[in-house]
Every structure is written in structure tokens, then in C-alpha cells.
């Protein structure tokens, strides 16, 4: 279990960072378009 965690940890960490950045970019894009619609 420890070896499995050690082998997967880097992948999970990188995936977690990428997933967070992807969600953040999607949220910013959504808010930008949403704000543009409300302002316009």
C-alpha cells in the first residue's frame, strides 16, 4: 500500500494541479462571458 501510494502520488499531484488550473481557467472564462452578457 505504501509502495502503491508512492508510485501514484506524483501522478495524482500533477493531475490535481492540472485539474485545479483547468477548473480555474473554466471559471474565469465563464465569469468573463457572464459579466460581458450582463454588462452588454
mmCIF file with all atom_site columns, C-alpha atoms in Angstrom:
data_model
loop_
_atom_site.group_PDB
_atom_site.id
_atom_site.type_symbol
_atom_site.label_atom_id
_atom_site.label_alt_id
_atom_site.label_comp_id
_atom_site.label_asym_id
_atom_site.label_entity_id
_atom_site.label_seq_id
_atom_site.pdbx_PDB_ins_code
_atom_site.Cartn_x
_atom_site.Cartn_y
_atom_site.Cartn_z
_atom_site.occupancy
_atom_site.B_iso_or_equiv
_atom_site.pdbx_formal_charge
_atom_site.auth_seq_id
_atom_site.auth_comp_id
_atom_site.auth_asym_id
_atom_site.auth_atom_id
_atom_site.pdbx_PDB_model_num
ATOM 1  C CA . UNK A 1 1  ? 0.000   0.000  0.000   1.00 0.00 ? 1  UNK A CA 1
ATOM 2  C CA . UNK A 1 2  ? 2.882   2.342  0.806   1.00 0.00 ? 2  UNK A CA 1
ATOM 3  C CA . UNK A 1 3  ? 4.648   1.452  -2.441  1.00 0.00 ? 3  UNK A CA 1
ATOM 4  C CA . UNK A 1 4  ? 1.420   1.922  -4.370  1.00 0.00 ? 4  UNK A CA 1
ATOM 5  C CA . UNK A 1 5  ? 0.886   5.332  -2.786  1.00 0.00 ? 5  UNK A CA 1
ATOM 6  C CA . UNK A 1 6  ? 4.494   6.301  -3.506  1.00 0.00 ? 6  UNK A CA 1
ATOM 7  C CA . UNK A 1 7  ? 4.179   5.249  -7.151  1.00 0.00 ? 7  UNK A CA 1
ATOM 8  C CA . UNK A 1 8  ? 0.897   7.054  -7.708  1.00 0.00 ? 8  UNK A CA 1
ATOM 9  C CA . UNK A 1 9  ? 1.472   10.162 -5.608  1.00 0.00 ? 9  UNK A CA 1
ATOM 10 C CA . UNK A 1 10 ? 3.426   12.174 -8.239  1.00 0.00 ? 10 UNK A CA 1
ATOM 11 C CA . UNK A 1 11 ? 0.807   11.426 -10.888 1.00 0.00 ? 11 UNK A CA 1
ATOM 12 C CA . UNK A 1 12 ? -2.051  12.326 -8.566  1.00 0.00 ? 12 UNK A CA 1
ATOM 13 C CA . UNK A 1 13 ? -0.271  15.508 -7.502  1.00 0.00 ? 13 UNK A CA 1
ATOM 14 C CA . UNK A 1 14 ? 0.379   16.639 -11.078 1.00 0.00 ? 14 UNK A CA 1
ATOM 15 C CA . UNK A 1 15 ? -3.149  15.695 -12.126 1.00 0.00 ? 15 UNK A CA 1
ATOM 16 C CA . UNK A 1 16 ? -4.569  17.584 -9.144  1.00 0.00 ? 16 UNK A CA 1
ATOM 17 C CA . UNK A 1 17 ? -2.636  20.735 -10.064 1.00 0.00 ? 17 UNK A CA 1
ATOM 18 C CA . UNK A 1 18 ? -3.662  20.463 -13.721 1.00 0.00 ? 18 UNK A CA 1
ATOM 19 C CA . UNK A 1 19 ? -7.291  19.806 -12.769 1.00 0.00 ? 19 UNK A CA 1
ATOM 20 C CA . UNK A 1 20 ? -7.327  22.817 -10.441 1.00 0.00 ? 20 UNK A CA 1
ATOM 21 C CA . UNK A 1 21 ? -5.847  25.099 -13.100 1.00 0.00 ? 21 UNK A CA 1
ATOM 22 C CA . UNK A 1 22 ? -8.294  23.788 -15.686 1.00 0.00 ? 22 UNK A CA 1
ATOM 23 C CA . UNK A 1 23 ? -11.240 24.431 -13.371 1.00 0.00 ? 23 UNK A CA 1
ATOM 24 C CA . UNK A 1 24 ? -9.908  27.905 -12.542 1.00 0.00 ? 24 UNK A CA 1
ATOM 25 C CA . UNK A 1 25 ? -9.500  28.762 -16.240 1.00 0.00 ? 25 UNK A CA 1
ATOM 26 C CA . UNK A 1 26 ? -13.004 27.479 -16.965 1.00 0.00 ? 26 UNK A CA 1
ATOM 27 C CA . UNK A 1 27 ? -14.427 29.501 -14.073 1.00 0.00 ? 27 UNK A CA 1
ATOM 28 C CA . UNK A 1 28 ? -12.653 32.685 -15.227 1.00 0.00 ? 28 UNK A CA 1
ATOM 29 C CA . UNK A 1 29 ? -13.873 32.137 -18.790 1.00 0.00 ? 29 UNK A CA 1
ATOM 30 C CA . UNK A 1 30 ? -17.429 31.552 -17.550 1.00 0.00 ? 30 UNK A CA 1
ATOM 31 C CA . UNK A 1 31 ? -17.381 34.643 -15.321 1.00 0.00 ? 31 UNK A CA 1
ATOM 32 C CA . UNK A 1 32 ? -15.864 36.784 -18.081 1.00 0.00 ? 32 UNK A CA 1
ATOM 33 C CA . UNK A 1 33 ? -18.538 35.747 -20.587 1.00 0.00 ? 33 UNK A CA 1
ATOM 34 C CA . UNK A 1 34 ? -21.253 36.032 -17.944 1.00 0.00 ? 34 UNK A CA 1
ATOM 35 C CA . UNK A 1 35 ? -20.121 39.525 -16.925 1.00 0.00 ? 35 UNK A CA 1
ATOM 36 C CA . UNK A 1 36 ? -19.929 40.539 -20.590 1.00 0.00 ? 36 UNK A CA 1
ATOM 37 C CA . UNK A 1 37 ? -23.515 39.424 -21.110 1.00 0.00 ? 37 UNK A CA 1
ATOM 38 C CA . UNK A 1 38 ? -24.748 41.290 -18.040 1.00 0.00 ? 38 UNK A CA 1
ATOM 39 C CA . UNK A 1 39 ? -22.837 44.466 -18.935 1.00 0.00 ? 39 UNK A CA 1
ATOM 40 C CA . UNK A 1 40 ? -23.935 44.320 -22.575 1.00 0.00 ? 40 UNK A CA 1
#
